[in-house]
PDB file of C-alpha atoms and ligand atoms in Angstrom:
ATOM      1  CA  UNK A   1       0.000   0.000   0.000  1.00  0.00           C
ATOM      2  CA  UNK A   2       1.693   3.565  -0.702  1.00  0.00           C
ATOM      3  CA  UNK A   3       1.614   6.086   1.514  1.00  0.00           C
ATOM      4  CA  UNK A   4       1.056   9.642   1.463  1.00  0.00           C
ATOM      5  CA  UNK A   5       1.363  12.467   3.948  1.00  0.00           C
ATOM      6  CA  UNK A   6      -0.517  15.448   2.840  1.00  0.00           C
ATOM      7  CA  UNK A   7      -0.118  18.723   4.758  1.00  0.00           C
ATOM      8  CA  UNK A   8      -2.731  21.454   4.797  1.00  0.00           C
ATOM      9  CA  UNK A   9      -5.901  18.670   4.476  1.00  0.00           C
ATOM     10  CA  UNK A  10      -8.287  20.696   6.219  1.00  0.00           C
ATOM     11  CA  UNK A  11     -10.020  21.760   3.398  1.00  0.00           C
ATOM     12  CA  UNK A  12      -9.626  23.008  -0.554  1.00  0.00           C
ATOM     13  CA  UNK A  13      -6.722  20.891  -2.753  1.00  0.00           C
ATOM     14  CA  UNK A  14      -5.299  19.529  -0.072  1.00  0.00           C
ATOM     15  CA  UNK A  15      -9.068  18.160   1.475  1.00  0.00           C
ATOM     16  CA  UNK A  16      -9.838  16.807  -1.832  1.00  0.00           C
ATOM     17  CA  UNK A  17      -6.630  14.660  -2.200  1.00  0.00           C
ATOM     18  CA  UNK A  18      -6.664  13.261   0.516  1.00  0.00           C
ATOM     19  CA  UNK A  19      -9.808  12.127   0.070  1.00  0.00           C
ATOM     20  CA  UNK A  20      -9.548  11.208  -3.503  1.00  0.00           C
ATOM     21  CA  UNK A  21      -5.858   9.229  -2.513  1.00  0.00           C
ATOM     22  CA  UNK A  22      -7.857   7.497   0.417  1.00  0.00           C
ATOM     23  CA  UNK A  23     -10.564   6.580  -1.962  1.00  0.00           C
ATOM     24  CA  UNK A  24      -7.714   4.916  -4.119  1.00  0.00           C
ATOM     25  CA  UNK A  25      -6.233   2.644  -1.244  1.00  0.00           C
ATOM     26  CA  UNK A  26      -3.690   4.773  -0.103  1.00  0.00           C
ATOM     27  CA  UNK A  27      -2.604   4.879   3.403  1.00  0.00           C
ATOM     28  CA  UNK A  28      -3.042   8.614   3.777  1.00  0.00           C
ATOM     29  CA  UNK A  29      -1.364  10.399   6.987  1.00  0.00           C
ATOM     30  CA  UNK A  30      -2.787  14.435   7.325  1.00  0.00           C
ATOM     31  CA  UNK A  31      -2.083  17.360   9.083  1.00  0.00           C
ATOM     32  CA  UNK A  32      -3.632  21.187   9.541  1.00  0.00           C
ATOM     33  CA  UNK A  33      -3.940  23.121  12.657  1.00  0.00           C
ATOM     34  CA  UNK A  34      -7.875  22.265  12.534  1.00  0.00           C
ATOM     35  CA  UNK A  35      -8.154  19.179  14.212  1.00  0.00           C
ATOM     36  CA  UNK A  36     -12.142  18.862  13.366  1.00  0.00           C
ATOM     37  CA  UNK A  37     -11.808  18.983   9.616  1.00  0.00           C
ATOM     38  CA  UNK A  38      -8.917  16.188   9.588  1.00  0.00           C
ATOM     39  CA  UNK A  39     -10.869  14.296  12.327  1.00  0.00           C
ATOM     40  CA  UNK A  40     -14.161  14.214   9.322  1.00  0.00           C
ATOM     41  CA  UNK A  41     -11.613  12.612   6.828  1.00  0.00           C
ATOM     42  CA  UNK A  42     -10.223   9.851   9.410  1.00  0.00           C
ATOM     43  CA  UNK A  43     -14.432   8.724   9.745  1.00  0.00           C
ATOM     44  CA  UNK A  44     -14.857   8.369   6.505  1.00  0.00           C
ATOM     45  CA  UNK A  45     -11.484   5.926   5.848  1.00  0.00           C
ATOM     46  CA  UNK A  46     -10.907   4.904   8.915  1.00  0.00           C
ATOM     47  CA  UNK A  47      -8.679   2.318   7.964  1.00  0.00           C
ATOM     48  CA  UNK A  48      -6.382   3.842   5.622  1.00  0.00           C
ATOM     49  CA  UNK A  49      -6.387   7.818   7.507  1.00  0.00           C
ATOM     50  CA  UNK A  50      -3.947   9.018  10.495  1.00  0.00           C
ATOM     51  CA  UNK A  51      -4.036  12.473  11.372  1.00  0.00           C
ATOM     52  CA  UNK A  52      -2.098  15.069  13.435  1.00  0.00           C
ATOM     53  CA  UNK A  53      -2.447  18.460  13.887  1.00  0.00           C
ATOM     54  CA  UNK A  54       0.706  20.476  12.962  1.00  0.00           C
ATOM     55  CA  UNK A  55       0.761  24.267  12.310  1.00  0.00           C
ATOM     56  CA  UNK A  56       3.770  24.557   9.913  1.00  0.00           C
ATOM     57  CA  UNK A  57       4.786  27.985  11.178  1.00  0.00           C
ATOM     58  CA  UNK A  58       5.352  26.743  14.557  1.00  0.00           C
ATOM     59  CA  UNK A  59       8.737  25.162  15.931  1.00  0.00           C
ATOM     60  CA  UNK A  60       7.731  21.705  16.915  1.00  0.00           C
ATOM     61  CA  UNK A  61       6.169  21.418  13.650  1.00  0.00           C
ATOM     62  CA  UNK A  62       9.438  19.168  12.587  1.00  0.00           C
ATOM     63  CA  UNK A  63       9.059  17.275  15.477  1.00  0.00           C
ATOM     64  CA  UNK A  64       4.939  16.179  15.077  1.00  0.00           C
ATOM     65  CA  UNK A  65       5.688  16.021  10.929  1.00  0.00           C
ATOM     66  CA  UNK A  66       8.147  13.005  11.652  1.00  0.00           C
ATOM     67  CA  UNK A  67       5.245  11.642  14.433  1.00  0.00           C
ATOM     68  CA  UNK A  68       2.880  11.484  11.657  1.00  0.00           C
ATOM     69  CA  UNK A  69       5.772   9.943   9.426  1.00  0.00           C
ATOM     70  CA  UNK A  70       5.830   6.888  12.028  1.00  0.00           C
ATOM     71  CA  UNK A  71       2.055   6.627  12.912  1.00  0.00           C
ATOM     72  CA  UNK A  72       1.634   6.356   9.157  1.00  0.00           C
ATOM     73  CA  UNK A  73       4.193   3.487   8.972  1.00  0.00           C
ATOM     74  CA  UNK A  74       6.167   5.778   6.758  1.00  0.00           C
ATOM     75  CA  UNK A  75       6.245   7.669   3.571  1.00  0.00           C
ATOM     76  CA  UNK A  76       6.347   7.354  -0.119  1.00  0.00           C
ATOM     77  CA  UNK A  77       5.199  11.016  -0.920  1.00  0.00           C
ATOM     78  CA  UNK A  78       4.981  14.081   0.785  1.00  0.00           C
ATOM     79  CA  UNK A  79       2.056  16.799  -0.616  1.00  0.00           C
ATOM     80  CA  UNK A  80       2.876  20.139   0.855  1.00  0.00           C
ATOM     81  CA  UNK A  81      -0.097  21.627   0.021  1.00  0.00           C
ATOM     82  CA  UNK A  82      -0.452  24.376   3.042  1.00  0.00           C
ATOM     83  CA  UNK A  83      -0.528  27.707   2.070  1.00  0.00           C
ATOM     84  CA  UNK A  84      -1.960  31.019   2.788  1.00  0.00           C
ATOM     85  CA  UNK A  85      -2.298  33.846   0.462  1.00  0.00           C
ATOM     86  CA  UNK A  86      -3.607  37.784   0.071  1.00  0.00           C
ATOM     87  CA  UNK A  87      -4.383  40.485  -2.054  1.00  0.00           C
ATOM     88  CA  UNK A  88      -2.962  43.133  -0.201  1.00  0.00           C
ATOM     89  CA  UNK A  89      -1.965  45.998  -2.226  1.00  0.00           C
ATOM     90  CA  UNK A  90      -1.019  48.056   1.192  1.00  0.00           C
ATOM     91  CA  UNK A  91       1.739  45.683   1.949  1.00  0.00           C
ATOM     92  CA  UNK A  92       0.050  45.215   5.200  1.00  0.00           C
ATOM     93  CA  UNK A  93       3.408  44.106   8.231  1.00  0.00           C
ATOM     94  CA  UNK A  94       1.234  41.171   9.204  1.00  0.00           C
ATOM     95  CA  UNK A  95      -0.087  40.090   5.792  1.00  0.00           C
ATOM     96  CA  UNK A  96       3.625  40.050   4.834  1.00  0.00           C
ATOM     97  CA  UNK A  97       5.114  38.244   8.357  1.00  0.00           C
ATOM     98  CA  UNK A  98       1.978  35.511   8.018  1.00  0.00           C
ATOM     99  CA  UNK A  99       2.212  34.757   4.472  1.00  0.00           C
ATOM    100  CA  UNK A 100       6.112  34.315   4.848  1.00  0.00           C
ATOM    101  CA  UNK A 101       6.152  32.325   7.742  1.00  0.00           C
ATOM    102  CA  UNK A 102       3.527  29.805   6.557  1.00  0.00           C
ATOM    103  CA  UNK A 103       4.946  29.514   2.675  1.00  0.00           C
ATOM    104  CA  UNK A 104       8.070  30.189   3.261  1.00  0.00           C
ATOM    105  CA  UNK A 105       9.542  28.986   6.780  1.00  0.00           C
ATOM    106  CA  UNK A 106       6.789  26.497   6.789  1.00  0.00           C
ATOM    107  CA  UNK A 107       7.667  24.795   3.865  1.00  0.00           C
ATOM    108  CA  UNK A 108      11.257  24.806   3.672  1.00  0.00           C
ATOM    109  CA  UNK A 109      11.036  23.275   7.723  1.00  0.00           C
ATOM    110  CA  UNK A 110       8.367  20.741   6.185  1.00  0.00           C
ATOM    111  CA  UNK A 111      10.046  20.032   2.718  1.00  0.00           C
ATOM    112  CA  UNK A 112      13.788  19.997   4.001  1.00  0.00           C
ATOM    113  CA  UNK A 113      12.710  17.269   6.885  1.00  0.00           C
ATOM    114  CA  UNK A 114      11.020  15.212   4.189  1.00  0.00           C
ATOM    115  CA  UNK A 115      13.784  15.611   1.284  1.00  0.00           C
ATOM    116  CA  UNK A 116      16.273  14.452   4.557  1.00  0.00           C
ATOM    117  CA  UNK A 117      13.534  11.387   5.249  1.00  0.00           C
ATOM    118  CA  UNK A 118      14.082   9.852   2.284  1.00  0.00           C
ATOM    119  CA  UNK A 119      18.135  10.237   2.105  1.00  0.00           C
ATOM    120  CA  UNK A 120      17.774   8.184   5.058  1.00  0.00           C
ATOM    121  CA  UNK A 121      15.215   5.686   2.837  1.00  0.00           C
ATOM    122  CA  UNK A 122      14.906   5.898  -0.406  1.00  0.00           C
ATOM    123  CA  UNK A 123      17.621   3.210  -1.495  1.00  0.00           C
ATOM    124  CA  UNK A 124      15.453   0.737  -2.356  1.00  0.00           C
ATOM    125  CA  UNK A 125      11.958   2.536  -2.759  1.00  0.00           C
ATOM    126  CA  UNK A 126      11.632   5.774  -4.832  1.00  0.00           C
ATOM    127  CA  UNK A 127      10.399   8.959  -2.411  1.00  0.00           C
ATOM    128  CA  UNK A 128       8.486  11.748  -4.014  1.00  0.00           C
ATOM    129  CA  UNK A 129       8.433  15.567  -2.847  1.00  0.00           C
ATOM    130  CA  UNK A 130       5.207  17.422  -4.230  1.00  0.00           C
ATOM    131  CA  UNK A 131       4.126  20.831  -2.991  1.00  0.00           C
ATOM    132  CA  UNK A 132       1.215  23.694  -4.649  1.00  0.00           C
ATOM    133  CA  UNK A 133       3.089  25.967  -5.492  1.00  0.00           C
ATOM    134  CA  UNK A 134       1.456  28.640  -7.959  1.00  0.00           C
ATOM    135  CA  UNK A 135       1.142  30.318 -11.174  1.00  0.00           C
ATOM    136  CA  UNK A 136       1.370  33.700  -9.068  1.00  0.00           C
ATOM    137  CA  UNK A 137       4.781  32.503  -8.678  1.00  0.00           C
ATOM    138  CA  UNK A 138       5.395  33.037 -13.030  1.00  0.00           C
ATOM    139  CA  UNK A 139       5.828  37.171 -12.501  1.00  0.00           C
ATOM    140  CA  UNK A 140       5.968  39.483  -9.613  1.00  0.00           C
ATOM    141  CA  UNK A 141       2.096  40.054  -9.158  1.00  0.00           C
ATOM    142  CA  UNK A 142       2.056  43.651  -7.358  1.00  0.00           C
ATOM    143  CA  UNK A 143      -1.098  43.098  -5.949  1.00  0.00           C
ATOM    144  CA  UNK A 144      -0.007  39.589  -4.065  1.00  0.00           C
ATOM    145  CA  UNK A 145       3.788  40.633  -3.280  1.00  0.00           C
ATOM    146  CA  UNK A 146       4.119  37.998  -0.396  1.00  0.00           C
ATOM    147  CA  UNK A 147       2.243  35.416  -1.979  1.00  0.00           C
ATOM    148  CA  UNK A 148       3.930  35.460  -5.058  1.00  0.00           C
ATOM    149  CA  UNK A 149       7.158  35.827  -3.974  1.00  0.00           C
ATOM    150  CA  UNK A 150       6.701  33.319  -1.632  1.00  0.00           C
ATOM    151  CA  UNK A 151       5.314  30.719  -4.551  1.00  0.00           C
ATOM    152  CA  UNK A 152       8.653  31.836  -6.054  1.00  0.00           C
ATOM    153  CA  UNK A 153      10.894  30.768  -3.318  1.00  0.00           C
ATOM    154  CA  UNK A 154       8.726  27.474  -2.613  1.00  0.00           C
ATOM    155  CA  UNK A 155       9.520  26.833  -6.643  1.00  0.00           C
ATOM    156  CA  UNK A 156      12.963  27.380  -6.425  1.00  0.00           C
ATOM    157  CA  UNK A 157      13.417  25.730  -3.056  1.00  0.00           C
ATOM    158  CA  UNK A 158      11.955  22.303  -5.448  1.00  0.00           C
ATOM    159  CA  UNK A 159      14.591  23.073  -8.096  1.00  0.00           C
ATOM    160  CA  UNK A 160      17.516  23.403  -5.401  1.00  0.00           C
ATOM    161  CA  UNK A 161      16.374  20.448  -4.049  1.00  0.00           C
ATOM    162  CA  UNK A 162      16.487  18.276  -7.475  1.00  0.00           C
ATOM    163  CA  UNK A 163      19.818  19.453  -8.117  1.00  0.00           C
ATOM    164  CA  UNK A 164      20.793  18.160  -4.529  1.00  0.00           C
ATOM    165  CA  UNK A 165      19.611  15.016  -4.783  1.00  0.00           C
ATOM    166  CA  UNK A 166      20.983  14.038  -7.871  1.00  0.00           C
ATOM    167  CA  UNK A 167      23.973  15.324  -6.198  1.00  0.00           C
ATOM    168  CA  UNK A 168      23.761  13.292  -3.034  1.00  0.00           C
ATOM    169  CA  UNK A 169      22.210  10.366  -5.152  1.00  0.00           C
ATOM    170  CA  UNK A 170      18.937  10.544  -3.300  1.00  0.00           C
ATOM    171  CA  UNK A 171      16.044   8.486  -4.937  1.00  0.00           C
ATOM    172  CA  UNK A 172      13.857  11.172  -4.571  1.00  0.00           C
ATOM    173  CA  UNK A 173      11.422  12.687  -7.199  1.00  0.00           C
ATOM    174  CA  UNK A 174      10.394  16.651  -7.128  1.00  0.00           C
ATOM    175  CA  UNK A 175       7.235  17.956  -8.280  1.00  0.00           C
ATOM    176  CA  UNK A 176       6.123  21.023  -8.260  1.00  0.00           C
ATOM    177  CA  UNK A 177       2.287  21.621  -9.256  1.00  0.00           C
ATOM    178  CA  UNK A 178       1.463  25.094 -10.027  1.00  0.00           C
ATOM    179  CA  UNK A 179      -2.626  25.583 -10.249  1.00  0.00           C
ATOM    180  CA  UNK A 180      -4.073  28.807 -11.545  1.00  0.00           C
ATOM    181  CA  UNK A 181      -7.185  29.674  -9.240  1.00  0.00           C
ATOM    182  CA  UNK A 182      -9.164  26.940  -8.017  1.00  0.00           C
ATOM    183  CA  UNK A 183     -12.468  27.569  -6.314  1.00  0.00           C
ATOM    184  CA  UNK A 184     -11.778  27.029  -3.108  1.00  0.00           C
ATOM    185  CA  UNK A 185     -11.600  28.628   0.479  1.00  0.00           C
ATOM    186  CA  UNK A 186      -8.382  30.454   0.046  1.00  0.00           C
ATOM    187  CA  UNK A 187     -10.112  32.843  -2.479  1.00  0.00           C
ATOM    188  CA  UNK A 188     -12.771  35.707  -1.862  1.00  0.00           C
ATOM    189  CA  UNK A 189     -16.071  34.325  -2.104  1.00  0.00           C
ATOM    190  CA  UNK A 190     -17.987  37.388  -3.974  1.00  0.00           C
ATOM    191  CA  UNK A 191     -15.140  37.999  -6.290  1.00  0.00           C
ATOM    192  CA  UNK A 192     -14.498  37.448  -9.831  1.00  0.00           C
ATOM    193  CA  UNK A 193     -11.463  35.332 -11.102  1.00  0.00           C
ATOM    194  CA  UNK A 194     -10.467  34.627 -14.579  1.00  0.00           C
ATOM    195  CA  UNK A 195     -10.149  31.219 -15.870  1.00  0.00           C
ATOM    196  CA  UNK A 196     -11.512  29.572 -12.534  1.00  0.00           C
ATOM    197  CA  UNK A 197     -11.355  25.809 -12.351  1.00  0.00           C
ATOM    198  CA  UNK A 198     -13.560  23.942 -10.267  1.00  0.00           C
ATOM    199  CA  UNK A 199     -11.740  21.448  -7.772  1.00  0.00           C
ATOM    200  CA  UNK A 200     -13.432  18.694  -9.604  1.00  0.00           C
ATOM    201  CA  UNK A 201     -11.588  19.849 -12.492  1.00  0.00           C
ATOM    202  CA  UNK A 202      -8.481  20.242 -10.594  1.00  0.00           C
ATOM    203  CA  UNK A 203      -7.740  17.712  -8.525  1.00  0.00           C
ATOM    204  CA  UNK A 204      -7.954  14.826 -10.876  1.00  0.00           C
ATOM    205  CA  UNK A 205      -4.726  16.585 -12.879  1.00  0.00           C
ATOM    206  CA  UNK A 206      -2.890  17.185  -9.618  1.00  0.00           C
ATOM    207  CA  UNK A 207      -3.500  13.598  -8.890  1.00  0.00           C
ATOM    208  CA  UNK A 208      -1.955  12.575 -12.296  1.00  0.00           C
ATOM    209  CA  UNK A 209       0.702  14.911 -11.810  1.00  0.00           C
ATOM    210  CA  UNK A 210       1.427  12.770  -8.536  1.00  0.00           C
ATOM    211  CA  UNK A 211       1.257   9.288  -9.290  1.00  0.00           C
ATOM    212  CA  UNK A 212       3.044   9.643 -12.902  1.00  0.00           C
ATOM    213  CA  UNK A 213       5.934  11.471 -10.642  1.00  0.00           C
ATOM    214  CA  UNK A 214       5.999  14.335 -13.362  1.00  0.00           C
ATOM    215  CA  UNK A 215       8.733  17.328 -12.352  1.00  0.00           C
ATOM    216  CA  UNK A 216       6.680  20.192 -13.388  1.00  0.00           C
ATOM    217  CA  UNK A 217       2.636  20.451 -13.882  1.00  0.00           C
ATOM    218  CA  UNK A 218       1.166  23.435 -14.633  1.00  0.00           C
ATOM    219  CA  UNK A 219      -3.157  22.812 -14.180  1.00  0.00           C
ATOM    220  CA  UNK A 220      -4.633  23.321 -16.508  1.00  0.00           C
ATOM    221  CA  UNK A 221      -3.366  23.308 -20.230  1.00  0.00           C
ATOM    222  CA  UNK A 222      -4.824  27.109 -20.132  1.00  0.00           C
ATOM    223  CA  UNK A 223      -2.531  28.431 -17.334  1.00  0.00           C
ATOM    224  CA  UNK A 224       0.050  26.877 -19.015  1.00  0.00           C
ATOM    225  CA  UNK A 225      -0.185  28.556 -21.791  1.00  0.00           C
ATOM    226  CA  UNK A 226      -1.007  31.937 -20.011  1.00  0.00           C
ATOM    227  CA  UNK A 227       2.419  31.367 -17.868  1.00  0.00           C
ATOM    228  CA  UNK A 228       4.102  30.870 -21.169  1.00  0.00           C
ATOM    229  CA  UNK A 229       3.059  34.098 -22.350  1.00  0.00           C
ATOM    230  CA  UNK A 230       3.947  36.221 -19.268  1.00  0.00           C
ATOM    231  CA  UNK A 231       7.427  34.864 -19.394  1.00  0.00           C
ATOM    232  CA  UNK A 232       7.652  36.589 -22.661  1.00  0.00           C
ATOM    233  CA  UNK A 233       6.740  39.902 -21.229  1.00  0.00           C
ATOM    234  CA  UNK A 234       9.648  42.034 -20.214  1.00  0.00           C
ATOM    235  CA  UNK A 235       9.191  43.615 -16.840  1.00  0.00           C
ATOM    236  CA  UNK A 236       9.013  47.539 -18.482  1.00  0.00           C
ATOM    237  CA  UNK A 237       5.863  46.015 -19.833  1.00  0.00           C
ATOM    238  CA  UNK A 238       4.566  44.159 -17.276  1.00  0.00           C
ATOM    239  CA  UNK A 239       4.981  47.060 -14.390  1.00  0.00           C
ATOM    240  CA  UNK A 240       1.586  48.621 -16.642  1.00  0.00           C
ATOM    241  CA  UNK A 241      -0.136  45.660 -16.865  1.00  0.00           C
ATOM    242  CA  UNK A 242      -3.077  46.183 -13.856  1.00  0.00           C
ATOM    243  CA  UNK A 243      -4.221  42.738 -12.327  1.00  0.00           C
ATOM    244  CA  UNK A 244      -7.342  43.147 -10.924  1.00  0.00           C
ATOM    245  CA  UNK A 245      -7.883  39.805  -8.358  1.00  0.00           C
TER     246      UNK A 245
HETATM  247  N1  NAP B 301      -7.114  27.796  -4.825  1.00  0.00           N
HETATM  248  C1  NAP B 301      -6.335  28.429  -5.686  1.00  0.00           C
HETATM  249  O1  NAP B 301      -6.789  29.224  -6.540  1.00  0.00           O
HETATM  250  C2  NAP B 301      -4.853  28.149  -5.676  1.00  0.00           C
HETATM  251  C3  NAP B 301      -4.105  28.476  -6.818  1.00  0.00           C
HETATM  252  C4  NAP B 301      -2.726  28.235  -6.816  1.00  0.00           C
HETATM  253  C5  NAP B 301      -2.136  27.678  -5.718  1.00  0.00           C
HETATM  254  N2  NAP B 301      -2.870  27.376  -4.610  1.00  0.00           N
HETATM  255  C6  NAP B 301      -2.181  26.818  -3.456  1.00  0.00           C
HETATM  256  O2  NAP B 301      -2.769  25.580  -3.106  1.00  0.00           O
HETATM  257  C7  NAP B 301      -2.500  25.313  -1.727  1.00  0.00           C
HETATM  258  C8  NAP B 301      -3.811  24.851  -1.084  1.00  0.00           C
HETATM  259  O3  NAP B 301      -4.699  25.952  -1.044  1.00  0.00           O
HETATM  260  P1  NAP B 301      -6.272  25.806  -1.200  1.00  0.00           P
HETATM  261  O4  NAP B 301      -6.644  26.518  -2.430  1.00  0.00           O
HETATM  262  O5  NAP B 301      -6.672  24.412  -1.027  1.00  0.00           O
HETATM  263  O6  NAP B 301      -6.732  26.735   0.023  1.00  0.00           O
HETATM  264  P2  NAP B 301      -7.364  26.407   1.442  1.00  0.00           P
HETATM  265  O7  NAP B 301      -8.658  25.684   1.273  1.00  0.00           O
HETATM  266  O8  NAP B 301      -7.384  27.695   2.168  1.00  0.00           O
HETATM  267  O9  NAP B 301      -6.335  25.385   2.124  1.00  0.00           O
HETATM  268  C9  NAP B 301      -5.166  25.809   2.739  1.00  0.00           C
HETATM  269  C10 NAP B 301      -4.697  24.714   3.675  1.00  0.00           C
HETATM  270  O10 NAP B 301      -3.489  25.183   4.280  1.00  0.00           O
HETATM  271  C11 NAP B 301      -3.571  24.895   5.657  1.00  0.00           C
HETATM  272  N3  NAP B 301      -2.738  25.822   6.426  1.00  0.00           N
HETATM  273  C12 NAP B 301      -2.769  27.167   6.424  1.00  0.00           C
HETATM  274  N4  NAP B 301      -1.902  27.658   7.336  1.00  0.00           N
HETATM  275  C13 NAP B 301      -1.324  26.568   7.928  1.00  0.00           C
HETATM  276  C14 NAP B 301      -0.383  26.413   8.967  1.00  0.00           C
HETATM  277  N5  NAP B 301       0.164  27.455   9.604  1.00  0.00           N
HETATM  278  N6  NAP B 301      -0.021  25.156   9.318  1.00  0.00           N
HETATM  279  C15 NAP B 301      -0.550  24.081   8.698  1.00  0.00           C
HETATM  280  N7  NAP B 301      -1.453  24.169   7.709  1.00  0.00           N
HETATM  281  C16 NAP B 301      -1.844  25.403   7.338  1.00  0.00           C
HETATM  282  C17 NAP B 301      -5.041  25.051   6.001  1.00  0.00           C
HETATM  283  O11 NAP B 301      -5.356  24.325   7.176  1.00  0.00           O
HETATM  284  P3  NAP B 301      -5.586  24.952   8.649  1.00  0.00           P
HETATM  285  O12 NAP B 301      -6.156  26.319   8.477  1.00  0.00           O
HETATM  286  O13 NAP B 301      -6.514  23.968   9.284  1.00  0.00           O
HETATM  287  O14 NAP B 301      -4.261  24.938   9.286  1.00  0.00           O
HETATM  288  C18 NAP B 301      -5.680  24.394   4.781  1.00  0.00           C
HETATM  289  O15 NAP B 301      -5.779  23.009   4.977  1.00  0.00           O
HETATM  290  C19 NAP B 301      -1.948  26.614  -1.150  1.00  0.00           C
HETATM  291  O16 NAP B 301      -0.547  26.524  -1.043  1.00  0.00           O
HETATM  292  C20 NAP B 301      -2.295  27.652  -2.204  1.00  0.00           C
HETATM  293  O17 NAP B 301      -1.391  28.724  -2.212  1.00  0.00           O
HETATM  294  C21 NAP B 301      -4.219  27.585  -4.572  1.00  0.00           C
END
């Protein structure tokens, strides 16, 4: 049976893959700092759920991250799909400290322990490192500084990490899943969004992304061809293009 450890399962992506992964057989270990919502997914697979509640920006989060490792019986993939994220065009000081310490501390503490998991174990069987990053992470969105730098660093944080374990000859695989907007809790309820996918549209690709062990998947085919675009567009230009989300 493989096993997957998916952090930030209390509700949107990370919610739905669990569930969707549990639905598939997988032994399926989960974490959030909201012990109710991780609690509903353990009833409905009991068997094949453990949970634990970590909040990645705190310091034991290490510590209960390698608990869940063991009461799991261990770990073939890691989803890192926490994540918190703003508009916040007044570069508010505790929109900036949160969104940093949850994407960026948070992740690196969370990603580094599980990239140093399986040096210790993945002779013999493959690992696999996956985390949400973003297509906020493609440009520097103005509107979103934190979040998108903070998608930036998570993305290159993946590509340092590739390069190290090729390196250190750790049988690890990287993949970094970068959604465009997604229905889902972390966005404003009464606001518009362009090119919104449903998370019945989403998760299914994500889910491929996983299990074929791809490097790089960009959901969907639109956003990748969107991101394409804006890497074309030299910042002098893209300072006067006005993003409106
Ligand atoms: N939806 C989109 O449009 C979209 C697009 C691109 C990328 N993403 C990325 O996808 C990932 C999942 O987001 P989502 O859309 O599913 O949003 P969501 O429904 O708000 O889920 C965010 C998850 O992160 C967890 N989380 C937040 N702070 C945490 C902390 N300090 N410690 C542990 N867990 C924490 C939340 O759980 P608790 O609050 O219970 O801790 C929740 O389970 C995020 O990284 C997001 O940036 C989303």
């Amino acid at each position: 049976m493989k096993k997957i450890l998916i952090i930030g399962a209390s509700s949107g992506l990370g919610q739905r893959l669990a569930m969707d992964f549990a639905k598939m057989g997988w032994r399926v270990g989960i974490a959030a700092r909201r012990e109710s919502a991780l609690k509903a997914i353990k009833e409905f697979y009991p068997e094949n759920v453990e949970y634990r509640t970590i909040d990645v920006t705190a310091t034991d989060a290490v510590e209960r991250f390698n608990l869940l490792i063991e009461q799991t019986d261990g770990m073939d993939v890691l989803l890192f799909a926490s994540g918190i994220g703003f508009c916040d065009p007044e570069l508010s000081q505790s929109i900036l400290t949160d969104t940093l310490q949850t994407n960026v501390v948070g992740f690196a503490r969370i990603v580094a322990e599980a990239y140093k998991y399986f040096r210790r174990t993945a002779n013999n069987t493959p690992g696999q490192i996956a985390a949400i990053t973003s297509v906020a992470a493609t440009k520097g969105i103005g509107i979103s500084a934190a979040y998108s730098s903070s998608k930036r660093f998570q993305q290159m944080f993946l590509d340092s990490l590739d390069q190290l374990a090729h390196q250190q000859h750790v049988n690890v695989k990287i993949t970094d899943i970068r959604p465009g907007f997604v229905r889902t809790p972390i966005l404003k309820e009464d606001k518009q969004y362009p090119m919104i996918m449903s998370i019945d549209h989403a998760a299914p690709l994500i889910e491929e992304a996983i299990i074929k062990r791809k490097r790089i998947a960009t959901i969907d085919w639109r956003w990748s061809l969107v991101t394409g675009i804006w890497r074309l567009i030299p910042q002098c230009v893209w300072r006067h293009i006005e993003l409106n989300w």
